Amino acid sequence: MKLYNTLSRKKEKLIPIKKNKIGLYACGPTVYGYAHIGNFRTYLFEDILRRSLEYNGYKVKHIVNITDVGHLTSDADTGEDKMEKGAKREKKSVWDIAEYYTNSFKEDALKINIKKPSSLVKATDYIDEQIKIILKLEKKGFTYLIDDGVYFDTSKIEDYGKLWGSKKTKLRAGARVKMSKGKKGITDFALWKLTPPNTKRQMEWDSPWGRGFPGWHTECVVMAKSKLGMPFDIHCGGIDHIQVHHTNEIAQAEAAYNKNLSNFWLHCEFLNLKDKKMSKSTGGTIRVKTIEEKGFNPLAFRYLCLGTHYRSKMSFSWEAMECAENGLNSLYKEIKNLKGGKISKQKTNKRKREFLNLINDDLGTPKILAFLRKVLKDRELSICDKHYLMLDFDKVLGLNLDKIKKDVVSEEIKEIIEKREKYRKNREWAKADKARKKLEKLGYNTIDSRC
Ligand code: AMP
Ligand code: ZN
């Protein structure tokens, strides 16, 4: 399998750390609001990746985190905690909104057939571990303490920013970013934020530096290491995580443990609405539930995402959704005419190899949609071969191709079909043809099975 590694900026062959096993970590939702279809584009890409790995025979341990603390409104460690802000907006406790939006995330994921992760881990369940890694970094001289918290000193890291190929010096000069008072460098980031004096936060914990809460980039390092060990195979997220969140995960993990955090880093491009990134903080977002409420099959959104490669920008519109639903329905219609039965191993294996080549070339889903049509039209394959192949490919695509209901055929139609079969057996061709024409008049096409 070849995957595009953001770290090396090229497609690389996947060599698992442990034979036949893959450790996969994906940054999950910050649960202060509903996850939108932009977020779900990234989760869908991660689901397709996981299913493709499984199709290749790997046992995948898929970890997703729930950010329920520490994510500030500005990536430069200033601004409010998104969770506390959400709780104020809704006049509820932070814990209540975390639970509510976690559940809505799970419900929407289910609607578009995203497989449940092996573990869904919460940042607030790993506070002690986060304190421990900060202590370790402090002992090794990578941190400094200022009024508002403990910061990681990125000037101590020679190759800081290697994930996005930054030139540190370039960033420092001329950049105008609002910084916490006392912060030494623009790229330095908070490991532990202290609760300001005379304030009470809903979420705060005691630490060696005082009451406060962990910085956002520490949680993923700690949870990934605890669930998958270090290094693990693949770390994923959306492209907005490359420059700050994942860069800072790498910096602190390597500083603390002198090892790679993950061998592969995969990132999904944005889903845009009217040329702008769909974003929770700017509003105007669309949910999976909204798609359903507008009368669409939510899986048509899955089909729509499959049509754009995960590393290309995707522009969402309701017209595009309509086209996707038409495409999915026409696929369902063709599959309705297929049936299970005896298959040709030789012929189906050939098509399975072709499918594998497409998926193993950095998840070539748009090409796969075209390939499905080619297989359905393939005159060499019987309807049983096609049926078998479609269900096999659907292990990766997740379009519920195994759940398509056959049309209910009336007794009258069944009788004509049976008669036609009898005429064909008796070589009464004229009568068989008359029955076929009658069926056609009633709206049924006859396809004679070859299996
Ligand atoms: P968040 O809940 O904001 O932490 O984001 C959860 C995941 O969705 C992260 O992997 C983000 O990179 C990703 N994401 C956020 N906005 C978009 C978007 N418009 N298109 C694709 N992925 C996104
Ligand atoms: Zn993360």
PDB file of N, CA, C and O and ligand atoms in Angstrom, residues 27 220 245 249, ligand 2:
ATOM      1  N   CYS A  27      -7.256  12.647  15.009  1.00  0.00           N
ATOM      2  CA  CYS A  27      -7.736  13.722  15.884  1.00  0.00           C
ATOM      3  C   CYS A  27      -9.245  13.877  15.688  1.00  0.00           C
ATOM      4  O   CYS A  27      -9.711  14.083  14.572  1.00  0.00           O
ATOM      5  N   CYS A 220      -3.103  14.676  22.598  1.00  0.00           N
ATOM      6  CA  CYS A 220      -3.015  13.644  21.558  1.00  0.00           C
ATOM      7  C   CYS A 220      -1.744  12.806  21.710  1.00  0.00           C
ATOM      8  O   CYS A 220      -1.766  11.597  21.484  1.00  0.00           O
ATOM      9  N   HIS A 245      -1.059  22.163  15.343  1.00  0.00           N
ATOM     10  CA  HIS A 245      -1.359  21.066  16.268  1.00  0.00           C
ATOM     11  C   HIS A 245      -0.410  19.876  16.079  1.00  0.00           C
ATOM     12  O   HIS A 245       0.230  19.425  17.033  1.00  0.00           O
ATOM     13  N   GLU A 249       2.662  18.529  18.371  1.00  0.00           N
ATOM     14  CA  GLU A 249       2.660  17.156  18.910  1.00  0.00           C
ATOM     15  C   GLU A 249       4.032  16.532  18.672  1.00  0.00           C
ATOM     16  O   GLU A 249       4.629  15.937  19.571  1.00  0.00           O
TER      17      GLU A 249
HETATM   18 ZN    ZN B   2      -4.931  15.887  17.913  1.00  0.00          ZN
END
